[in-house]
PDB file of C-alpha atoms in Angstrom:
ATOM      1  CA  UNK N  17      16.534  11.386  66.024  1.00  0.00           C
ATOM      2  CA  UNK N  18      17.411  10.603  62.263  1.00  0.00           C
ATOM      3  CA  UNK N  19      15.122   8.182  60.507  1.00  0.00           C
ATOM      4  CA  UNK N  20      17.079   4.907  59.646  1.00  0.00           C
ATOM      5  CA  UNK N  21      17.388   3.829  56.581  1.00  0.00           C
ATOM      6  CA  UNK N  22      16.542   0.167  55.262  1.00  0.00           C
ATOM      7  CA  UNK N  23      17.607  -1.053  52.240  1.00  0.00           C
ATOM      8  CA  UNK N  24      15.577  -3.998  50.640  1.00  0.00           C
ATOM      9  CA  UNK N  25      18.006  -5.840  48.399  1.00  0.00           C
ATOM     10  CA  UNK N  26      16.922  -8.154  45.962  1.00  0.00           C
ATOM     11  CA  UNK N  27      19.433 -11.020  45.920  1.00  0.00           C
ATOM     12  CA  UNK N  28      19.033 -12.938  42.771  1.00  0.00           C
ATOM     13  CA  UNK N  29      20.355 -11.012  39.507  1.00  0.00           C
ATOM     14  CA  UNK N  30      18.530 -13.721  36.706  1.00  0.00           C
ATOM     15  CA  UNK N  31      16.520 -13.167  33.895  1.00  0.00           C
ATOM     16  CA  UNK N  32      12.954 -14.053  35.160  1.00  0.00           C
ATOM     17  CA  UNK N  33      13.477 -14.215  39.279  1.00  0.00           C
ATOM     18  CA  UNK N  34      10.579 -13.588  41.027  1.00  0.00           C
ATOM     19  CA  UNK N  35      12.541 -11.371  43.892  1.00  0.00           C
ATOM     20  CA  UNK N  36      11.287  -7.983  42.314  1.00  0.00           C
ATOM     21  CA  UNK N  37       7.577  -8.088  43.348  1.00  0.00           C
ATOM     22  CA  UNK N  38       8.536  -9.999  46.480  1.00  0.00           C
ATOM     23  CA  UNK N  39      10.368  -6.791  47.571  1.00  0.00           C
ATOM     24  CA  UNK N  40       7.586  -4.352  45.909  1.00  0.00           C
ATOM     25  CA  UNK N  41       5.133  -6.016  48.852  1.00  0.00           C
ATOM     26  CA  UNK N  42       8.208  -5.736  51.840  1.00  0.00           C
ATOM     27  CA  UNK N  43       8.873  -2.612  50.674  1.00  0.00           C
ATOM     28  CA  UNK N  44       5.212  -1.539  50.735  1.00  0.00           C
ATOM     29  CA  UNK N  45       4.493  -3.197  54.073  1.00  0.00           C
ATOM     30  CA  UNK N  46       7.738  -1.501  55.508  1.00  0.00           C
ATOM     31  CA  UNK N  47       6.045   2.099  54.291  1.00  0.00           C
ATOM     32  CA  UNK N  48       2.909   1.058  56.480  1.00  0.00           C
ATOM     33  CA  UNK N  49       5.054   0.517  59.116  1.00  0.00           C
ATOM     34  CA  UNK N  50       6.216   3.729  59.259  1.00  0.00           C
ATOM     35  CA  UNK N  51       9.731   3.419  60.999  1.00  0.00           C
ATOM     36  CA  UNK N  52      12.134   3.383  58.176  1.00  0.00           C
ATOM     37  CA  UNK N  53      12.827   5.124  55.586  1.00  0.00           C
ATOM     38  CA  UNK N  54      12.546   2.262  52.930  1.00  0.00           C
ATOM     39  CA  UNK N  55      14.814   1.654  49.826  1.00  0.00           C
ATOM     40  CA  UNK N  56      14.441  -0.668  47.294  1.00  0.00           C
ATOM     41  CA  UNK N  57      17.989  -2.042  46.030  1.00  0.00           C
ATOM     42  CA  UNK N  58      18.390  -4.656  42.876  1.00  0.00           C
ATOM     43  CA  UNK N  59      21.921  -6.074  42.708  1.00  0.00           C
ATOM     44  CA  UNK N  60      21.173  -6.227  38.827  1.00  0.00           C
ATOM     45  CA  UNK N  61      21.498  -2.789  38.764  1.00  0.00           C
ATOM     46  CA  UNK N  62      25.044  -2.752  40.274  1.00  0.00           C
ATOM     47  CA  UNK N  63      26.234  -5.042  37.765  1.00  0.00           C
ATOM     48  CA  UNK N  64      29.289  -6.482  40.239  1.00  0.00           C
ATOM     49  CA  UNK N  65      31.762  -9.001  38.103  1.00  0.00           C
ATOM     50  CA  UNK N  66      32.951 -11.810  40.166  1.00  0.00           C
ATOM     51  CA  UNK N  67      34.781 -10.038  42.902  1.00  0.00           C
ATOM     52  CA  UNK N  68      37.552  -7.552  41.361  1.00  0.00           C
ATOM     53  CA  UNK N  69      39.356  -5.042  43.621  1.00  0.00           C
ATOM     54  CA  UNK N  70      43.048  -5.750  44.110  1.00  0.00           C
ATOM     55  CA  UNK N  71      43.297  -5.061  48.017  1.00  0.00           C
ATOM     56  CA  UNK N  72      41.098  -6.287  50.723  1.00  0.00           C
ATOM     57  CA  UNK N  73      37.927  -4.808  51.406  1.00  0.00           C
ATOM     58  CA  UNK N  74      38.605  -3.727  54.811  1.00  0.00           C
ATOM     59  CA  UNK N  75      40.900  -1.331  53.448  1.00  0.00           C
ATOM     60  CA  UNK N  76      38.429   0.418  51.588  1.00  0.00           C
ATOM     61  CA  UNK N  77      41.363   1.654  48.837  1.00  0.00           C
ATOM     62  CA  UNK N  78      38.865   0.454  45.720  1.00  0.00           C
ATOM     63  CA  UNK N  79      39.726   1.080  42.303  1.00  0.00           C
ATOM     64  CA  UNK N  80      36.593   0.341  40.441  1.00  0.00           C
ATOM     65  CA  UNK N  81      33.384   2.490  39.952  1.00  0.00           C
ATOM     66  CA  UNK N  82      30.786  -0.418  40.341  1.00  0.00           C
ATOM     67  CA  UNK N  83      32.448  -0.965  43.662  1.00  0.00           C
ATOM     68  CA  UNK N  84      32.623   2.585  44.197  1.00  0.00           C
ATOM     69  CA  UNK N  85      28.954   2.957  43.810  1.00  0.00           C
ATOM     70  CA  UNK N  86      28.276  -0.718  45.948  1.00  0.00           C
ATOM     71  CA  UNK N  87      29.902   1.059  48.815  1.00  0.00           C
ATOM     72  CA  UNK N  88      28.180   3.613  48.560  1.00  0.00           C
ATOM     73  CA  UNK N  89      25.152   1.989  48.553  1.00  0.00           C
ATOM     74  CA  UNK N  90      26.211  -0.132  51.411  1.00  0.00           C
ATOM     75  CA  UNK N  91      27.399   2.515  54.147  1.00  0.00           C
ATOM     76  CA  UNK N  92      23.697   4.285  53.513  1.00  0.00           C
ATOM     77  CA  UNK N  93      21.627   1.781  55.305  1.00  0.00           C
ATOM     78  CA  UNK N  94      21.515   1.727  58.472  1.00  0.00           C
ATOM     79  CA  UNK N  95      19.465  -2.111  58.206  1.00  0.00           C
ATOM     80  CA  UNK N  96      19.345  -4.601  55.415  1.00  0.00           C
ATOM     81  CA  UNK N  97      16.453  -6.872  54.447  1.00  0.00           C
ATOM     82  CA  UNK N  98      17.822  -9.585  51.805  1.00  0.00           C
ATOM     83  CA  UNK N  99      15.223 -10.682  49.766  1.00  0.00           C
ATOM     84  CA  UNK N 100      16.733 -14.038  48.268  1.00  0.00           C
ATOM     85  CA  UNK N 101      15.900 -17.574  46.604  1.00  0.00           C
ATOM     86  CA  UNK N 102      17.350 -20.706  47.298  1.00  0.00           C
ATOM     87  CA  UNK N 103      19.487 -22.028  45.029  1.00  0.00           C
ATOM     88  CA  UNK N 104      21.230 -25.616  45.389  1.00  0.00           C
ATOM     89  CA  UNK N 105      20.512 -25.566  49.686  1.00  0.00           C
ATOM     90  CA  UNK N 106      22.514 -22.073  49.374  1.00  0.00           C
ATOM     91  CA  UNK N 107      22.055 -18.411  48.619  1.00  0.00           C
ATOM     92  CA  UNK N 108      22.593 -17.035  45.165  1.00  0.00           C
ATOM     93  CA  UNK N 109      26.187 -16.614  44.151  1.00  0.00           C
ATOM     94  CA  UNK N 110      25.430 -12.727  43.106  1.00  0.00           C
ATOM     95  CA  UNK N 111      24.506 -12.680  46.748  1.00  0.00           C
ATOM     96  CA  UNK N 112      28.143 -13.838  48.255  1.00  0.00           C
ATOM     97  CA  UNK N 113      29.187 -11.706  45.979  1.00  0.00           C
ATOM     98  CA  UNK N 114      27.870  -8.225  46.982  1.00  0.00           C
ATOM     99  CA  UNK N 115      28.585  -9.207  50.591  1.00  0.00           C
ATOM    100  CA  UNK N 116      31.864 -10.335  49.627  1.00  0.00           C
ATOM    101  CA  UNK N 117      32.433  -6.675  47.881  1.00  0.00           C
ATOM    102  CA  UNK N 118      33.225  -4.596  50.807  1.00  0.00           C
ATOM    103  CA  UNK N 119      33.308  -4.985  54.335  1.00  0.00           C
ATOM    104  CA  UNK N 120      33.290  -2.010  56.767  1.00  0.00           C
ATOM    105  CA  UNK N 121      30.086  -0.796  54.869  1.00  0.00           C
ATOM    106  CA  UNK N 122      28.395  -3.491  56.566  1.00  0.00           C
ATOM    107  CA  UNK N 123      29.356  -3.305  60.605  1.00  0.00           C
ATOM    108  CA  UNK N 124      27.326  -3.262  63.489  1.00  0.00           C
ATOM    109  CA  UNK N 125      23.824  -3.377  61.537  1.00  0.00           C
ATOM    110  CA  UNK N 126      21.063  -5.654  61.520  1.00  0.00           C
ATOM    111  CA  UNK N 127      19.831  -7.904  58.685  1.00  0.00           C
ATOM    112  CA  UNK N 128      16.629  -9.495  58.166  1.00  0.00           C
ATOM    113  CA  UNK N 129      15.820 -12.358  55.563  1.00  0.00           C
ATOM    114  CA  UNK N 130      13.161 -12.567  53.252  1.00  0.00           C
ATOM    115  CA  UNK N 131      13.466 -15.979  51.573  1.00  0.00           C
ATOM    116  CA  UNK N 132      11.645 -17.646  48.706  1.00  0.00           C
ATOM    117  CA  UNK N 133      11.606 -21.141  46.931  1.00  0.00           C
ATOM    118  CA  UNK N 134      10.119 -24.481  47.215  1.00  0.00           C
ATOM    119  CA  UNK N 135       9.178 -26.592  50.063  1.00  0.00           C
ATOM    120  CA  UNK N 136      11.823 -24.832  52.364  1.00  0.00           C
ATOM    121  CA  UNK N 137      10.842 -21.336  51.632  1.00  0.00           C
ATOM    122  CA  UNK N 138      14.342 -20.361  51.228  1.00  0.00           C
ATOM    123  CA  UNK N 139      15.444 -21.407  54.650  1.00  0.00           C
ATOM    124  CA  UNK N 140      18.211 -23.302  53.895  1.00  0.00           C
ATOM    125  CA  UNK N 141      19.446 -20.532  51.800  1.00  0.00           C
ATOM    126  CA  UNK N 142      18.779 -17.984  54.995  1.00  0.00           C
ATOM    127  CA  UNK N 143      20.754 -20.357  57.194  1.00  0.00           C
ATOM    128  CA  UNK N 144      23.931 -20.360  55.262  1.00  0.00           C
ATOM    129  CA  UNK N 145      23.465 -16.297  54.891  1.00  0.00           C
ATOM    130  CA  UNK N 146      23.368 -15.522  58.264  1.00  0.00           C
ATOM    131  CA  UNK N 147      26.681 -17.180  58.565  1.00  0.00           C
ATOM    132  CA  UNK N 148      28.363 -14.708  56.220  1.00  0.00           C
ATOM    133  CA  UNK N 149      26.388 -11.953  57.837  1.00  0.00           C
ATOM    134  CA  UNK N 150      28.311 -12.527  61.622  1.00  0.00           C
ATOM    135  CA  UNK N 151      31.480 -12.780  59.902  1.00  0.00           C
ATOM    136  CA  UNK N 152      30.780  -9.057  58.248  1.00  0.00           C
ATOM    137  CA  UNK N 153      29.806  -8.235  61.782  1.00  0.00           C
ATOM    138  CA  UNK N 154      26.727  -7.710  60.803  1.00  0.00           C
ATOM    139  CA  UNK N 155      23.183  -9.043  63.559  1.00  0.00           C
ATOM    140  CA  UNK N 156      21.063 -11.551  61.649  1.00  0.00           C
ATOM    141  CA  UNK N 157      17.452 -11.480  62.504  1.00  0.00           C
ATOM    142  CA  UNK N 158      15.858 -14.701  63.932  1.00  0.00           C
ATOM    143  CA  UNK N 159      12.518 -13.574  63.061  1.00  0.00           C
ATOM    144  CA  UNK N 160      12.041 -13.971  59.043  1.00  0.00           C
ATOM    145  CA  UNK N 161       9.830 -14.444  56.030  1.00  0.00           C
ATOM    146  CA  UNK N 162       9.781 -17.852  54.477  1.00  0.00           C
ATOM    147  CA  UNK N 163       7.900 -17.593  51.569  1.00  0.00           C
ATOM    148  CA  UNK N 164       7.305 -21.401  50.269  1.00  0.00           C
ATOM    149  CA  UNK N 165       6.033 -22.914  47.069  1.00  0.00           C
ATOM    150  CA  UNK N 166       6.742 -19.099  45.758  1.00  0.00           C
ATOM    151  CA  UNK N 167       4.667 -20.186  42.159  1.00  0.00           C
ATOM    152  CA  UNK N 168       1.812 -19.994  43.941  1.00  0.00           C
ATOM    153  CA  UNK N 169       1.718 -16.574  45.140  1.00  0.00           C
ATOM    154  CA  UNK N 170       2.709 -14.751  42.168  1.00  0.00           C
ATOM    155  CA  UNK N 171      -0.792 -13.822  39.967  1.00  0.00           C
ATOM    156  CA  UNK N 172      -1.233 -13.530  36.604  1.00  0.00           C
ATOM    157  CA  UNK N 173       0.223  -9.598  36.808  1.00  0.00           C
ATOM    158  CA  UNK N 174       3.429 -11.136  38.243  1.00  0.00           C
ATOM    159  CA  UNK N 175       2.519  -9.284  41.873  1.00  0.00           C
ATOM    160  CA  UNK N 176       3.486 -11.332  45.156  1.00  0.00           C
ATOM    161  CA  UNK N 177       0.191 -12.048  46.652  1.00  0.00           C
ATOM    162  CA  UNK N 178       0.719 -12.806  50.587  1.00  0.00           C
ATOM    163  CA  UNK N 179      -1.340 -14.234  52.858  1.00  0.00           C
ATOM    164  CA  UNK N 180      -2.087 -13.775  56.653  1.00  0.00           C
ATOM    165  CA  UNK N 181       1.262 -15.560  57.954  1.00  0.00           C
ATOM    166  CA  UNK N 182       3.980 -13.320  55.490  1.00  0.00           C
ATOM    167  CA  UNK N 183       2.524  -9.989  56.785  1.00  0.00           C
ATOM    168  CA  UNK N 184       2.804 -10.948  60.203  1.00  0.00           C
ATOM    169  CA  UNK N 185       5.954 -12.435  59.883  1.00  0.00           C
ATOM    170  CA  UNK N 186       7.115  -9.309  57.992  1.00  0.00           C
ATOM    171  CA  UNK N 187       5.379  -7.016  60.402  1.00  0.00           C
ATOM    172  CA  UNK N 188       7.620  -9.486  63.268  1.00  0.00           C
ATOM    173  CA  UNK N 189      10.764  -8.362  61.253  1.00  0.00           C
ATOM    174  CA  UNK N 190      10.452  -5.275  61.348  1.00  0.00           C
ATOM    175  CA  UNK N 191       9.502  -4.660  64.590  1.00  0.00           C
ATOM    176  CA  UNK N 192      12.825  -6.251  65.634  1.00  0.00           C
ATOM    177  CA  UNK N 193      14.832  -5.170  63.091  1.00  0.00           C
ATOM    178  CA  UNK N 194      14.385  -0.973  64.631  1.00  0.00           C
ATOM    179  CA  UNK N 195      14.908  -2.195  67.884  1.00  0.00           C
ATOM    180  CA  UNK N 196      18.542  -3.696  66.614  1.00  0.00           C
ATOM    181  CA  UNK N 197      18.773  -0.720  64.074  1.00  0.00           C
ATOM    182  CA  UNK N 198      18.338   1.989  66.882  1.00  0.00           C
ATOM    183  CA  UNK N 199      21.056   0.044  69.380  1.00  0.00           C
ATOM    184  CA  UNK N 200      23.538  -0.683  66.806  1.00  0.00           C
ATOM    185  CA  UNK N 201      23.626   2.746  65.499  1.00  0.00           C
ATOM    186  CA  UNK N 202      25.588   3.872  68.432  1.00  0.00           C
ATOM    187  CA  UNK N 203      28.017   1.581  67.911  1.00  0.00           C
ATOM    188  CA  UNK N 204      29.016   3.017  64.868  1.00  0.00           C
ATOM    189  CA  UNK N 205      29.374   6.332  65.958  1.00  0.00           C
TER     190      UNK N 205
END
C-alpha cells in the first residue's frame, strides 16, 4: 500500500501570524509518527485573489495558474490538517477562500484542525470550519489541537513550544486521521 499523503496547511496569510512554527512542530510530530508522508503547505505561497475563476469549481474548467497550481496542490493529499487562528469567532477569510477555490480536489478525505488564539484556542474558528469541510464532502476530525493563549508558547526564537496536552492531542489526531485516510481512499477510487 501507497503511503498517504498529509498536507499541513497554514491558514492565516498575514504579516507576523504565528501559524508557521505551529505547523513546523505538527509537521515534526507527524514525521515521528511515521504514517504519512508529511507536507508542509502555506497559503501565502499560493497567493489566491479573492475567488476568480469564471465557472464553478466542480467543473474543474479553470483558467488561472494560481488556481491551476491550488488544485494541484489540493488533489495530492490524501488528508488535510488546517492549522488556523481565530479571527472575529471565525476562520481566516484566506481560509474560505482556498476551500472555496476548488471543489472535487477535496472529496472523500479527512481533515483535522489545529487551532490557535486566545482563551478559545481557536475553537470557535474550528467549529465554523468543519461546517464548510462537510459541504466539500470532506470528514472533519472530532479529535483536535486547541492551542490557547498562543503568546505564551512561542519563545524568544519564535518556535511553538508545546506542552504535554498538544502532543497528545496531536498524537490523538493523527491516529484517527489514517484510520479515516486509509477508508476514504477507496472511495475515491
Amino acid at each position: 500500500m501507497m503511503t498517504l499523503k498529509l498536507h499541513i496547511i497554514i491558514c492565516s496569510t498575514r504579516p507576523g501570524r504565528v501559524g508557521p512554527p505551529i505547523a513546523q512542530w505538527f509537521h515534526e510530530i507527524t514525521v515521528e509518527h511515521g504514517k504519512f508522508e508529511a507536507h508542509l503547505v502555506d497559503l501565502a505561497e499560493f497567493n489566491l485573489p479573492v475567488y476568480d475563476e469564471p465557472e464553478h469549481p466542480i467543473l474543474q474548467r479553470y483558467q488561472h495558474e494560481h488556481t491551476k497550481n491550488w488544485a494541484a496542490s489540493v488533489n495530492a493529499a490524501d488528508a488535510y490538517v488546517f492549522v488556523t487562528p481565530e479571527y472575529n469567532f471565525g476562520p481566516p477569510p484566506s481560509l474560505l477562500n482556498a476551500l472555496n477555490y476548488v471543489y472535487k480536489e477535496w472529496n472523500y478525505k479527512p481533515a483535522g484542525i489545529v487551532s490557535y488564539g486566545g482563551v478559545s484556542g481557536g475553537l470557535r474558528s474550528a467549529l465554523i470550519e468543519k461546517l464548510t469541510l462537510t459541504t466539500l464532502k470532506m470528514m472533519p476530525m472530532v479529535e483536535a489541537v486547541a492551542v490557547q493563549n498562543i503568546s505564551t508558547f512561542i519563545d524568544e526564537n519564535k518556535r511553538f513550544t508545546p506542552n504535554e496536552h498538544h502532543v497528545s492531542s496531536g498524537i490523538s489526531l493523527l491516529n484517527e486521521l489514517y484510520k479515516w485516510a486509509q477508508a476514504l481512499k477507496t472511495m475515491r477510487l
